[in-house]
Amino acid sequence: MKQSANKSISTKERIQKNITHGNNRKMDKIMPRIFFGTALISVFTTVGILFTLVFDAALFFKEVSIFEFFGSTDLDPLGKNPSFGILPLLTGTIVTSIIAMFVAIPIGLTTAVYLSEYASEKVRKVIKPMLEVLAGIPTIVYGFFAYSFVTPILLTIIPEIGAKNALSPGIVMGIMIIPMVASLSEDAMSAVPNAMREGALGLGSTKLEVTWKVIIPASISGIIASFVLAISRAIGETMIVTIASGSSKNFTLDVRESMQTMTAYIVEFTSGDAGAGTVGYYSLYAVGLTLFVFTLFMNLLAQYISRRFREEY
């Protein structure tokens, strides 16, 4: 006991000596400041983006009423009588995102179930990295894939569909976000303790029953959060819809027709169609601010769901 106490005291003394050592003390004082400074970079960047959007959007709203912007279905920023209704862009964004989620949620969730509950460790080590490679493909490649491969297939199935349409980019956006849904959902399912699986199996449940009645309810917060984050990713997607959906500013819900999303509108006008200082130019910031609020809301919703339904074991 005496030896143990002496050893304990000796360790404490050694720790105290290291803390009070000259060089260590200097590093301990400097490093938190460096870390704090790097953390502030992202904060200042976000504040700077928000300030730019709000300031320039305010110049736009001096010329165009907020009621016209959010209430009108007419969008013709370069016409003789320019109109700036954002509803065609909102419907384009929402419709393509909904199509994407119809593709991504069932495929991503079933993939997650397979990886978490059925696949062997060897298979999981092969499939999961392959999914993550899919997530790393540049979106412009997906855009050309949608336009040159998916759209011709859709034309053979739906002859009346346009060469530029909302269905093709929606499907490909869904393919793009499958890895996000699958990976995050699989992480949430894998975090469920094995004791819960073994308990349910011990009571006579089949593996499928354990999955649907125990594992998914227990990991529902992570699964729903993955859905919301994937929707947010789809809303912010640019190149796929720019290439495959075209730039039609019509207010329509027909997925066979060309639609334009908020991000595609920003890309189109930043390429030089609108002169700097014009109302059309400032409309970019109004659309950008709307997109910012949209994605911020989705991210906050994901955090709320994750905290509200989190199960701690």
PDB file of C-alpha atoms in Angstrom:
ATOM      1  CA  MET A   1       0.000   0.000   0.000  1.00  0.00           C
ATOM      2  CA  LYS A   2       2.819   2.307   0.994  1.00  0.00           C
ATOM      3  CA  GLN A   3       4.636   1.562  -2.235  1.00  0.00           C
ATOM      4  CA  SER A   4       1.443   2.222  -4.219  1.00  0.00           C
ATOM      5  CA  ALA A   5       0.899   5.579  -2.482  1.00  0.00           C
ATOM      6  CA  ASN A   6       4.489   6.569  -3.116  1.00  0.00           C
ATOM      7  CA  LYS A   7       4.101   5.590  -6.767  1.00  0.00           C
ATOM      8  CA  SER A   8       0.824   7.602  -6.988  1.00  0.00           C
ATOM      9  CA  ILE A   9       2.447  10.656  -5.449  1.00  0.00           C
ATOM     10  CA  SER A  10       5.371  10.239  -7.744  1.00  0.00           C
ATOM     11  CA  THR A  11       3.097  10.160 -10.796  1.00  0.00           C
ATOM     12  CA  LYS A  12       1.251  13.285  -9.648  1.00  0.00           C
ATOM     13  CA  GLU A  13       4.514  15.048  -9.080  1.00  0.00           C
ATOM     14  CA  ARG A  14       5.679  14.041 -12.522  1.00  0.00           C
ATOM     15  CA  ILE A  15       2.484  15.344 -14.125  1.00  0.00           C
ATOM     16  CA  GLN A  16       2.752  18.603 -12.180  1.00  0.00           C
ATOM     17  CA  LYS A  17       6.364  18.932 -13.225  1.00  0.00           C
ATOM     18  CA  ASN A  18       5.440  18.454 -16.879  1.00  0.00           C
ATOM     19  CA  ILE A  19       2.638  21.029 -16.606  1.00  0.00           C
ATOM     20  CA  THR A  20       4.848  23.603 -14.963  1.00  0.00           C
ATOM     21  CA  HIS A  21       7.778  22.935 -17.288  1.00  0.00           C
ATOM     22  CA  GLY A  22       8.729  26.098 -19.142  1.00  0.00           C
ATOM     23  CA  ASN A  23       8.241  24.943 -22.763  1.00  0.00           C
ATOM     24  CA  ASN A  24       5.047  23.008 -22.014  1.00  0.00           C
ATOM     25  CA  ARG A  25       3.505  26.017 -20.322  1.00  0.00           C
ATOM     26  CA  LYS A  26       4.229  28.190 -23.343  1.00  0.00           C
ATOM     27  CA  MET A  27       2.714  25.640 -25.723  1.00  0.00           C
ATOM     28  CA  ASP A  28      -0.353  25.239 -23.509  1.00  0.00           C
ATOM     29  CA  LYS A  29      -0.895  28.993 -23.655  1.00  0.00           C
ATOM     30  CA  ILE A  30      -0.273  29.349 -27.405  1.00  0.00           C
ATOM     31  CA  MET A  31      -2.119  26.328 -28.824  1.00  0.00           C
ATOM     32  CA  PRO A  32      -5.625  27.192 -27.510  1.00  0.00           C
ATOM     33  CA  ARG A  33      -5.287  30.608 -29.173  1.00  0.00           C
ATOM     34  CA  ILE A  34      -4.301  29.004 -32.484  1.00  0.00           C
ATOM     35  CA  PHE A  35      -7.199  26.551 -32.273  1.00  0.00           C
ATOM     36  CA  PHE A  36      -9.581  29.366 -31.355  1.00  0.00           C
ATOM     37  CA  GLY A  37      -8.336  31.405 -34.319  1.00  0.00           C
ATOM     38  CA  THR A  38      -8.935  28.561 -36.781  1.00  0.00           C
ATOM     39  CA  ALA A  39     -12.405  28.014 -35.318  1.00  0.00           C
ATOM     40  CA  LEU A  40     -13.165  31.697 -35.815  1.00  0.00           C
ATOM     41  CA  ILE A  41     -12.294  31.473 -39.535  1.00  0.00           C
ATOM     42  CA  SER A  42     -15.382  29.393 -40.261  1.00  0.00           C
ATOM     43  CA  VAL A  43     -17.539  31.623 -38.052  1.00  0.00           C
ATOM     44  CA  PHE A  44     -16.352  34.818 -39.770  1.00  0.00           C
ATOM     45  CA  THR A  45     -16.783  33.190 -43.196  1.00  0.00           C
ATOM     46  CA  THR A  46     -20.397  32.316 -42.412  1.00  0.00           C
ATOM     47  CA  VAL A  47     -21.064  35.804 -41.061  1.00  0.00           C
ATOM     48  CA  GLY A  48     -19.431  37.327 -44.162  1.00  0.00           C
ATOM     49  CA  ILE A  49     -21.551  35.214 -46.530  1.00  0.00           C
ATOM     50  CA  LEU A  50     -24.706  36.080 -44.621  1.00  0.00           C
ATOM     51  CA  PHE A  51     -23.846  39.807 -44.553  1.00  0.00           C
ATOM     52  CA  THR A  52     -23.178  39.841 -48.325  1.00  0.00           C
ATOM     53  CA  LEU A  53     -26.423  38.038 -49.087  1.00  0.00           C
ATOM     54  CA  VAL A  54     -28.535  40.233 -46.810  1.00  0.00           C
ATOM     55  CA  PHE A  55     -26.924  43.509 -47.913  1.00  0.00           C
ATOM     56  CA  ASP A  56     -27.271  42.872 -51.673  1.00  0.00           C
ATOM     57  CA  ALA A  57     -30.681  41.230 -51.318  1.00  0.00           C
ATOM     58  CA  ALA A  58     -31.845  44.393 -49.547  1.00  0.00           C
ATOM     59  CA  LEU A  59     -30.861  46.403 -52.666  1.00  0.00           C
ATOM     60  CA  PHE A  60     -33.010  44.024 -54.738  1.00  0.00           C
ATOM     61  CA  PHE A  61     -36.001  44.363 -52.432  1.00  0.00           C
ATOM     62  CA  LYS A  62     -35.823  48.153 -52.772  1.00  0.00           C
ATOM     63  CA  GLU A  63     -36.859  47.666 -56.422  1.00  0.00           C
ATOM     64  CA  VAL A  64     -39.050  44.568 -56.191  1.00  0.00           C
ATOM     65  CA  SER A  65     -41.627  44.026 -53.465  1.00  0.00           C
ATOM     66  CA  ILE A  66     -41.262  40.951 -51.285  1.00  0.00           C
ATOM     67  CA  PHE A  67     -44.880  40.029 -52.139  1.00  0.00           C
ATOM     68  CA  GLU A  68     -44.088  39.947 -55.878  1.00  0.00           C
ATOM     69  CA  PHE A  69     -40.924  37.950 -55.237  1.00  0.00           C
ATOM     70  CA  PHE A  70     -42.601  35.215 -53.201  1.00  0.00           C
ATOM     71  CA  GLY A  71     -46.119  35.442 -54.680  1.00  0.00           C
ATOM     72  CA  SER A  72     -45.684  35.759 -58.456  1.00  0.00           C
ATOM     73  CA  THR A  73     -45.363  32.818 -60.847  1.00  0.00           C
ATOM     74  CA  ASP A  74     -43.769  35.004 -63.549  1.00  0.00           C
ATOM     75  CA  LEU A  75     -40.000  34.948 -63.821  1.00  0.00           C
ATOM     76  CA  ASP A  76     -38.502  36.849 -66.727  1.00  0.00           C
ATOM     77  CA  PRO A  77     -35.542  38.862 -65.420  1.00  0.00           C
ATOM     78  CA  LEU A  78     -34.204  39.838 -68.866  1.00  0.00           C
ATOM     79  CA  GLY A  79     -37.541  40.710 -70.527  1.00  0.00           C
ATOM     80  CA  LYS A  80     -38.738  44.178 -71.578  1.00  0.00           C
ATOM     81  CA  ASN A  81     -40.889  44.241 -68.470  1.00  0.00           C
ATOM     82  CA  PRO A  82     -38.779  42.169 -66.044  1.00  0.00           C
ATOM     83  CA  SER A  83     -40.585  40.037 -63.495  1.00  0.00           C
ATOM     84  CA  PHE A  84     -38.982  38.323 -60.513  1.00  0.00           C
ATOM     85  CA  GLY A  85     -41.352  35.735 -59.079  1.00  0.00           C
ATOM     86  CA  ILE A  86     -39.372  32.959 -57.383  1.00  0.00           C
ATOM     87  CA  LEU A  87     -42.161  30.348 -57.409  1.00  0.00           C
ATOM     88  CA  PRO A  88     -40.959  28.653 -60.660  1.00  0.00           C
ATOM     89  CA  LEU A  89     -37.526  28.207 -59.057  1.00  0.00           C
ATOM     90  CA  LEU A  90     -38.991  26.968 -55.774  1.00  0.00           C
ATOM     91  CA  THR A  91     -41.171  24.383 -57.527  1.00  0.00           C
ATOM     92  CA  GLY A  92     -38.227  23.254 -59.680  1.00  0.00           C
ATOM     93  CA  THR A  93     -36.064  22.838 -56.571  1.00  0.00           C
ATOM     94  CA  ILE A  94     -38.727  21.028 -54.546  1.00  0.00           C
ATOM     95  CA  VAL A  95     -39.877  18.721 -57.386  1.00  0.00           C
ATOM     96  CA  THR A  96     -36.355  17.547 -58.289  1.00  0.00           C
ATOM     97  CA  SER A  97     -35.530  17.057 -54.586  1.00  0.00           C
ATOM     98  CA  ILE A  98     -38.684  14.964 -54.032  1.00  0.00           C
ATOM     99  CA  ILE A  99     -37.821  12.751 -57.025  1.00  0.00           C
ATOM    100  CA  ALA A 100     -34.311  12.359 -55.628  1.00  0.00           C
ATOM    101  CA  MET A 101     -35.633  11.272 -52.237  1.00  0.00           C
ATOM    102  CA  PHE A 102     -37.997   8.738 -53.856  1.00  0.00           C
ATOM    103  CA  VAL A 103     -34.865   7.143 -55.327  1.00  0.00           C
ATOM    104  CA  ALA A 104     -32.427   7.612 -52.441  1.00  0.00           C
ATOM    105  CA  ILE A 105     -34.522   6.688 -49.374  1.00  0.00           C
ATOM    106  CA  PRO A 106     -35.625   3.130 -50.297  1.00  0.00           C
ATOM    107  CA  ILE A 107     -32.306   2.159 -51.884  1.00  0.00           C
ATOM    108  CA  GLY A 108     -30.169   3.872 -49.235  1.00  0.00           C
ATOM    109  CA  LEU A 109     -32.175   2.472 -46.309  1.00  0.00           C
ATOM    110  CA  THR A 110     -32.247  -1.113 -47.594  1.00  0.00           C
ATOM    111  CA  THR A 111     -28.521  -0.886 -48.320  1.00  0.00           C
ATOM    112  CA  ALA A 112     -27.970   0.275 -44.737  1.00  0.00           C
ATOM    113  CA  VAL A 113     -30.079  -2.608 -43.391  1.00  0.00           C
ATOM    114  CA  TYR A 114     -28.073  -5.110 -45.427  1.00  0.00           C
ATOM    115  CA  LEU A 115     -24.712  -3.698 -44.349  1.00  0.00           C
ATOM    116  CA  SER A 116     -25.704  -3.424 -40.697  1.00  0.00           C
ATOM    117  CA  GLU A 117     -27.703  -6.607 -40.159  1.00  0.00           C
ATOM    118  CA  TYR A 118     -26.973  -9.135 -42.897  1.00  0.00           C
ATOM    119  CA  ALA A 119     -23.577  -8.543 -44.510  1.00  0.00           C
ATOM    120  CA  SER A 120     -20.510 -10.274 -43.162  1.00  0.00           C
ATOM    121  CA  GLU A 121     -17.599  -8.150 -42.011  1.00  0.00           C
ATOM    122  CA  LYS A 122     -15.715  -9.117 -45.171  1.00  0.00           C
ATOM    123  CA  VAL A 123     -18.549  -7.991 -47.471  1.00  0.00           C
ATOM    124  CA  ARG A 124     -19.058  -4.773 -45.493  1.00  0.00           C
ATOM    125  CA  LYS A 125     -15.401  -3.869 -45.903  1.00  0.00           C
ATOM    126  CA  VAL A 126     -15.796  -4.123 -49.682  1.00  0.00           C
ATOM    127  CA  ILE A 127     -19.212  -2.516 -50.250  1.00  0.00           C
ATOM    128  CA  LYS A 128     -18.977   0.474 -47.895  1.00  0.00           C
ATOM    129  CA  PRO A 129     -15.806   1.940 -49.452  1.00  0.00           C
ATOM    130  CA  MET A 130     -17.372   1.447 -52.885  1.00  0.00           C
ATOM    131  CA  LEU A 131     -20.396   3.467 -51.753  1.00  0.00           C
ATOM    132  CA  GLU A 132     -18.122   6.213 -50.494  1.00  0.00           C
ATOM    133  CA  VAL A 133     -16.358   6.289 -53.885  1.00  0.00           C
ATOM    134  CA  LEU A 134     -19.776   6.935 -55.456  1.00  0.00           C
ATOM    135  CA  ALA A 135     -20.119   9.955 -53.156  1.00  0.00           C
ATOM    136  CA  GLY A 136     -16.809  11.339 -54.416  1.00  0.00           C
ATOM    137  CA  ILE A 137     -17.734  11.506 -58.107  1.00  0.00           C
ATOM    138  CA  PRO A 138     -17.889  15.144 -59.315  1.00  0.00           C
ATOM    139  CA  THR A 139     -21.447  16.329 -59.813  1.00  0.00           C
ATOM    140  CA  ILE A 140     -20.725  17.528 -63.358  1.00  0.00           C
ATOM    141  CA  VAL A 141     -20.058  13.870 -64.264  1.00  0.00           C
ATOM    142  CA  TYR A 142     -23.454  12.997 -62.818  1.00  0.00           C
ATOM    143  CA  GLY A 143     -24.926  15.804 -64.915  1.00  0.00           C
ATOM    144  CA  PHE A 144     -23.603  14.384 -68.167  1.00  0.00           C
ATOM    145  CA  PHE A 145     -24.677  10.907 -67.038  1.00  0.00           C
ATOM    146  CA  ALA A 146     -28.220  12.227 -66.555  1.00  0.00           C
ATOM    147  CA  TYR A 147     -28.288  14.011 -69.909  1.00  0.00           C
ATOM    148  CA  SER A 148     -26.547  11.434 -72.117  1.00  0.00           C
ATOM    149  CA  PHE A 149     -27.589   8.141 -70.499  1.00  0.00           C
ATOM    150  CA  VAL A 150     -30.681   8.460 -68.289  1.00  0.00           C
ATOM    151  CA  THR A 151     -32.645  10.869 -70.492  1.00  0.00           C
ATOM    152  CA  PRO A 152     -32.392   8.657 -73.652  1.00  0.00           C
ATOM    153  CA  ILE A 153     -33.651   5.684 -71.603  1.00  0.00           C
ATOM    154  CA  LEU A 154     -36.550   7.775 -70.306  1.00  0.00           C
ATOM    155  CA  LEU A 155     -37.352   8.844 -73.895  1.00  0.00           C
ATOM    156  CA  THR A 156     -37.871   5.211 -74.856  1.00  0.00           C
ATOM    157  CA  ILE A 157     -40.205   4.690 -71.873  1.00  0.00           C
ATOM    158  CA  ILE A 158     -41.993   8.080 -71.937  1.00  0.00           C
ATOM    159  CA  PRO A 159     -41.857   9.327 -75.561  1.00  0.00           C
ATOM    160  CA  GLU A 160     -43.488  12.679 -74.736  1.00  0.00           C
ATOM    161  CA  ILE A 161     -40.763  13.623 -72.243  1.00  0.00           C
ATOM    162  CA  GLY A 162     -38.577  16.584 -73.223  1.00  0.00           C
ATOM    163  CA  ALA A 163     -34.862  16.352 -73.954  1.00  0.00           C
ATOM    164  CA  LYS A 164     -34.488  18.632 -70.938  1.00  0.00           C
ATOM    165  CA  ASN A 165     -36.742  17.532 -68.123  1.00  0.00           C
ATOM    166  CA  ALA A 166     -36.954  17.417 -64.329  1.00  0.00           C
ATOM    167  CA  LEU A 167     -37.276  13.631 -64.019  1.00  0.00           C
ATOM    168  CA  SER A 168     -33.811  12.700 -65.272  1.00  0.00           C
ATOM    169  CA  PRO A 169     -31.804  15.014 -62.972  1.00  0.00           C
ATOM    170  CA  GLY A 170     -34.082  14.098 -60.061  1.00  0.00           C
ATOM    171  CA  ILE A 171     -33.297  10.391 -60.517  1.00  0.00           C
ATOM    172  CA  VAL A 172     -29.567  11.001 -60.827  1.00  0.00           C
ATOM    173  CA  MET A 173     -29.533  13.311 -57.809  1.00  0.00           C
ATOM    174  CA  GLY A 174     -31.151  10.436 -55.919  1.00  0.00           C
ATOM    175  CA  ILE A 175     -28.355   8.114 -57.049  1.00  0.00           C
ATOM    176  CA  MET A 176     -25.814  10.707 -55.958  1.00  0.00           C
ATOM    177  CA  ILE A 177     -27.156  10.949 -52.381  1.00  0.00           C
ATOM    178  CA  ILE A 178     -27.672   7.190 -51.852  1.00  0.00           C
ATOM    179  CA  PRO A 179     -24.224   6.897 -50.176  1.00  0.00           C
ATOM    180  CA  MET A 180     -25.139   9.645 -47.697  1.00  0.00           C
ATOM    181  CA  VAL A 181     -28.399   7.945 -46.683  1.00  0.00           C
ATOM    182  CA  ALA A 182     -26.838   4.467 -46.625  1.00  0.00           C
ATOM    183  CA  SER A 183     -23.679   5.404 -44.732  1.00  0.00           C
ATOM    184  CA  LEU A 184     -25.322   7.584 -42.041  1.00  0.00           C
ATOM    185  CA  SER A 185     -28.208   5.139 -41.547  1.00  0.00           C
ATOM    186  CA  GLU A 186     -25.807   2.202 -41.304  1.00  0.00           C
ATOM    187  CA  ASP A 187     -23.777   4.054 -38.667  1.00  0.00           C
ATOM    188  CA  ALA A 188     -26.951   4.673 -36.653  1.00  0.00           C
ATOM    189  CA  MET A 189     -28.039   1.020 -36.895  1.00  0.00           C
ATOM    190  CA  SER A 190     -24.591  -0.298 -35.999  1.00  0.00           C
ATOM    191  CA  ALA A 191     -24.647   1.822 -32.834  1.00  0.00           C
ATOM    192  CA  VAL A 192     -27.599  -0.188 -31.453  1.00  0.00           C
ATOM    193  CA  PRO A 193     -26.223  -2.558 -28.768  1.00  0.00           C
ATOM    194  CA  ASN A 194     -25.973  -6.221 -29.722  1.00  0.00           C
ATOM    195  CA  ALA A 195     -27.764  -7.139 -26.487  1.00  0.00           C
ATOM    196  CA  MET A 196     -30.996  -5.778 -28.001  1.00  0.00           C
ATOM    197  CA  ARG A 197     -30.568  -7.934 -31.117  1.00  0.00           C
ATOM    198  CA  GLU A 198     -29.706 -11.028 -29.080  1.00  0.00           C
ATOM    199  CA  GLY A 199     -32.621 -10.436 -26.703  1.00  0.00           C
ATOM    200  CA  ALA A 200     -35.124 -10.194 -29.572  1.00  0.00           C
ATOM    201  CA  LEU A 201     -33.670 -13.241 -31.308  1.00  0.00           C
ATOM    202  CA  GLY A 202     -33.776 -15.129 -28.024  1.00  0.00           C
ATOM    203  CA  LEU A 203     -37.521 -14.438 -27.755  1.00  0.00           C
ATOM    204  CA  GLY A 204     -38.043 -16.160 -31.107  1.00  0.00           C
ATOM    205  CA  SER A 205     -38.066 -13.193 -33.514  1.00  0.00           C
ATOM    206  CA  THR A 206     -36.758 -13.645 -37.025  1.00  0.00           C
ATOM    207  CA  LYS A 207     -33.861 -11.493 -38.208  1.00  0.00           C
ATOM    208  CA  LEU A 208     -36.243  -9.417 -40.345  1.00  0.00           C
ATOM    209  CA  GLU A 209     -38.513  -8.804 -37.347  1.00  0.00           C
ATOM    210  CA  VAL A 210     -35.537  -7.768 -35.251  1.00  0.00           C
ATOM    211  CA  THR A 211     -34.516  -5.322 -37.967  1.00  0.00           C
ATOM    212  CA  TRP A 212     -37.910  -3.663 -38.463  1.00  0.00           C
ATOM    213  CA  LYS A 213     -39.234  -3.820 -34.883  1.00  0.00           C
ATOM    214  CA  VAL A 214     -36.070  -3.292 -32.844  1.00  0.00           C
ATOM    215  CA  ILE A 215     -33.126  -1.932 -34.822  1.00  0.00           C
ATOM    216  CA  ILE A 216     -34.881   0.679 -36.986  1.00  0.00           C
ATOM    217  CA  PRO A 217     -37.019   2.117 -34.121  1.00  0.00           C
ATOM    218  CA  ALA A 218     -33.916   2.250 -31.908  1.00  0.00           C
ATOM    219  CA  SER A 219     -31.907   4.114 -34.542  1.00  0.00           C
ATOM    220  CA  ILE A 220     -34.731   6.215 -35.990  1.00  0.00           C
ATOM    221  CA  SER A 221     -33.177   9.556 -34.995  1.00  0.00           C
ATOM    222  CA  GLY A 222     -30.022   8.859 -37.003  1.00  0.00           C
ATOM    223  CA  ILE A 223     -31.998   7.498 -39.940  1.00  0.00           C
ATOM    224  CA  ILE A 224     -34.325  10.507 -40.166  1.00  0.00           C
ATOM    225  CA  ALA A 225     -31.393  12.881 -39.733  1.00  0.00           C
ATOM    226  CA  SER A 226     -29.700  11.169 -42.719  1.00  0.00           C
ATOM    227  CA  PHE A 227     -32.866  11.730 -44.781  1.00  0.00           C
ATOM    228  CA  VAL A 228     -33.021  15.411 -43.879  1.00  0.00           C
ATOM    229  CA  LEU A 229     -29.326  15.970 -44.589  1.00  0.00           C
ATOM    230  CA  ALA A 230     -29.733  14.186 -47.944  1.00  0.00           C
ATOM    231  CA  ILE A 231     -32.686  16.439 -48.823  1.00  0.00           C
ATOM    232  CA  SER A 232     -30.570  19.439 -47.916  1.00  0.00           C
ATOM    233  CA  ARG A 233     -27.811  18.124 -50.203  1.00  0.00           C
ATOM    234  CA  ALA A 234     -30.301  17.647 -53.047  1.00  0.00           C
ATOM    235  CA  ILE A 235     -31.694  21.166 -52.622  1.00  0.00           C
ATOM    236  CA  GLY A 236     -28.217  22.631 -52.952  1.00  0.00           C
ATOM    237  CA  GLU A 237     -27.221  20.564 -55.991  1.00  0.00           C
ATOM    238  CA  THR A 238     -26.292  22.661 -59.037  1.00  0.00           C
ATOM    239  CA  MET A 239     -24.531  21.005 -61.956  1.00  0.00           C
ATOM    240  CA  ILE A 240     -26.852  18.021 -62.478  1.00  0.00           C
ATOM    241  CA  VAL A 241     -29.958  20.186 -62.802  1.00  0.00           C
ATOM    242  CA  THR A 242     -28.117  22.841 -64.829  1.00  0.00           C
ATOM    243  CA  ILE A 243     -27.046  20.276 -67.450  1.00  0.00           C
ATOM    244  CA  ALA A 244     -30.024  17.915 -67.534  1.00  0.00           C
ATOM    245  CA  SER A 245     -32.998  20.063 -66.593  1.00  0.00           C
ATOM    246  CA  GLY A 246     -32.335  23.159 -68.677  1.00  0.00           C
ATOM    247  CA  SER A 247     -33.263  26.729 -67.826  1.00  0.00           C
ATOM    248  CA  SER A 248     -37.008  26.959 -68.403  1.00  0.00           C
ATOM    249  CA  LYS A 249     -38.551  29.409 -65.951  1.00  0.00           C
ATOM    250  CA  ASN A 250     -42.094  28.118 -66.357  1.00  0.00           C
ATOM    251  CA  PHE A 251     -44.216  27.486 -63.296  1.00  0.00           C
ATOM    252  CA  THR A 252     -45.150  23.813 -63.712  1.00  0.00           C
ATOM    253  CA  LEU A 253     -45.305  20.563 -61.781  1.00  0.00           C
ATOM    254  CA  ASP A 254     -44.957  18.368 -64.881  1.00  0.00           C
ATOM    255  CA  VAL A 255     -41.733  16.422 -64.429  1.00  0.00           C
ATOM    256  CA  ARG A 256     -41.559  15.747 -68.174  1.00  0.00           C
ATOM    257  CA  GLU A 257     -40.852  19.433 -68.792  1.00  0.00           C
ATOM    258  CA  SER A 258     -37.752  21.508 -68.257  1.00  0.00           C
ATOM    259  CA  MET A 259     -37.535  23.268 -64.889  1.00  0.00           C
ATOM    260  CA  GLN A 260     -34.971  25.525 -63.326  1.00  0.00           C
ATOM    261  CA  THR A 261     -33.854  25.315 -59.706  1.00  0.00           C
ATOM    262  CA  MET A 262     -32.570  28.137 -57.513  1.00  0.00           C
ATOM    263  CA  THR A 263     -28.961  27.011 -57.836  1.00  0.00           C
ATOM    264  CA  ALA A 264     -29.225  26.670 -61.637  1.00  0.00           C
ATOM    265  CA  TYR A 265     -30.655  30.213 -61.820  1.00  0.00           C
ATOM    266  CA  ILE A 266     -27.662  31.541 -59.884  1.00  0.00           C
ATOM    267  CA  VAL A 267     -25.250  29.713 -62.211  1.00  0.00           C
ATOM    268  CA  GLU A 268     -27.010  31.040 -65.298  1.00  0.00           C
ATOM    269  CA  PHE A 269     -26.895  34.661 -64.193  1.00  0.00           C
ATOM    270  CA  THR A 270     -23.413  34.646 -62.757  1.00  0.00           C
ATOM    271  CA  SER A 271     -22.174  33.584 -66.206  1.00  0.00           C
ATOM    272  CA  GLY A 272     -22.769  37.152 -67.383  1.00  0.00           C
ATOM    273  CA  ASP A 273     -26.370  37.398 -68.550  1.00  0.00           C
ATOM    274  CA  ALA A 274     -27.155  40.154 -66.052  1.00  0.00           C
ATOM    275  CA  GLY A 275     -25.010  43.296 -65.858  1.00  0.00           C
ATOM    276  CA  ALA A 276     -23.528  44.242 -62.499  1.00  0.00           C
ATOM    277  CA  GLY A 277     -25.665  46.697 -60.578  1.00  0.00           C
ATOM    278  CA  THR A 278     -28.919  45.837 -62.353  1.00  0.00           C
ATOM    279  CA  VAL A 279     -32.016  44.515 -60.621  1.00  0.00           C
ATOM    280  CA  GLY A 280     -31.453  41.140 -62.315  1.00  0.00           C
ATOM    281  CA  TYR A 281     -27.964  41.025 -60.858  1.00  0.00           C
ATOM    282  CA  TYR A 282     -29.220  41.702 -57.335  1.00  0.00           C
ATOM    283  CA  SER A 283     -31.924  39.069 -57.789  1.00  0.00           C
ATOM    284  CA  LEU A 284     -29.087  36.525 -57.513  1.00  0.00           C
ATOM    285  CA  TYR A 285     -28.580  37.524 -53.907  1.00  0.00           C
ATOM    286  CA  ALA A 286     -32.295  37.361 -53.127  1.00  0.00           C
ATOM    287  CA  VAL A 287     -32.430  33.831 -54.557  1.00  0.00           C
ATOM    288  CA  GLY A 288     -29.173  32.951 -52.759  1.00  0.00           C
ATOM    289  CA  LEU A 289     -30.555  34.240 -49.453  1.00  0.00           C
ATOM    290  CA  THR A 290     -33.718  32.166 -49.934  1.00  0.00           C
ATOM    291  CA  LEU A 291     -31.583  29.092 -50.636  1.00  0.00           C
ATOM    292  CA  PHE A 292     -29.440  29.821 -47.571  1.00  0.00           C
ATOM    293  CA  VAL A 293     -32.516  30.025 -45.326  1.00  0.00           C
ATOM    294  CA  PHE A 294     -33.926  26.868 -46.929  1.00  0.00           C
ATOM    295  CA  THR A 295     -30.819  24.762 -46.270  1.00  0.00           C
ATOM    296  CA  LEU A 296     -30.266  26.298 -42.819  1.00  0.00           C
ATOM    297  CA  PHE A 297     -33.796  25.297 -41.853  1.00  0.00           C
ATOM    298  CA  MET A 298     -33.212  21.737 -43.087  1.00  0.00           C
ATOM    299  CA  ASN A 299     -29.963  21.438 -41.123  1.00  0.00           C
ATOM    300  CA  LEU A 300     -31.598  22.778 -37.947  1.00  0.00           C
ATOM    301  CA  LEU A 301     -34.458  20.325 -38.476  1.00  0.00           C
ATOM    302  CA  ALA A 302     -31.954  17.455 -38.764  1.00  0.00           C
ATOM    303  CA  GLN A 303     -30.292  18.517 -35.501  1.00  0.00           C
ATOM    304  CA  TYR A 304     -33.655  18.810 -33.735  1.00  0.00           C
ATOM    305  CA  ILE A 305     -34.783  15.364 -34.908  1.00  0.00           C
ATOM    306  CA  SER A 306     -31.459  13.837 -33.938  1.00  0.00           C
ATOM    307  CA  ARG A 307     -31.695  15.257 -30.394  1.00  0.00           C
ATOM    308  CA  ARG A 308     -35.454  14.750 -29.947  1.00  0.00           C
ATOM    309  CA  PHE A 309     -35.535  11.059 -30.849  1.00  0.00           C
ATOM    310  CA  ARG A 310     -32.042  10.055 -29.718  1.00  0.00           C
ATOM    311  CA  GLU A 311     -31.910   6.818 -27.749  1.00  0.00           C
ATOM    312  CA  GLU A 312     -29.008   6.511 -25.304  1.00  0.00           C
ATOM    313  CA  TYR A 313     -27.887   3.063 -24.201  1.00  0.00           C
TER     314      TYR A 313
END
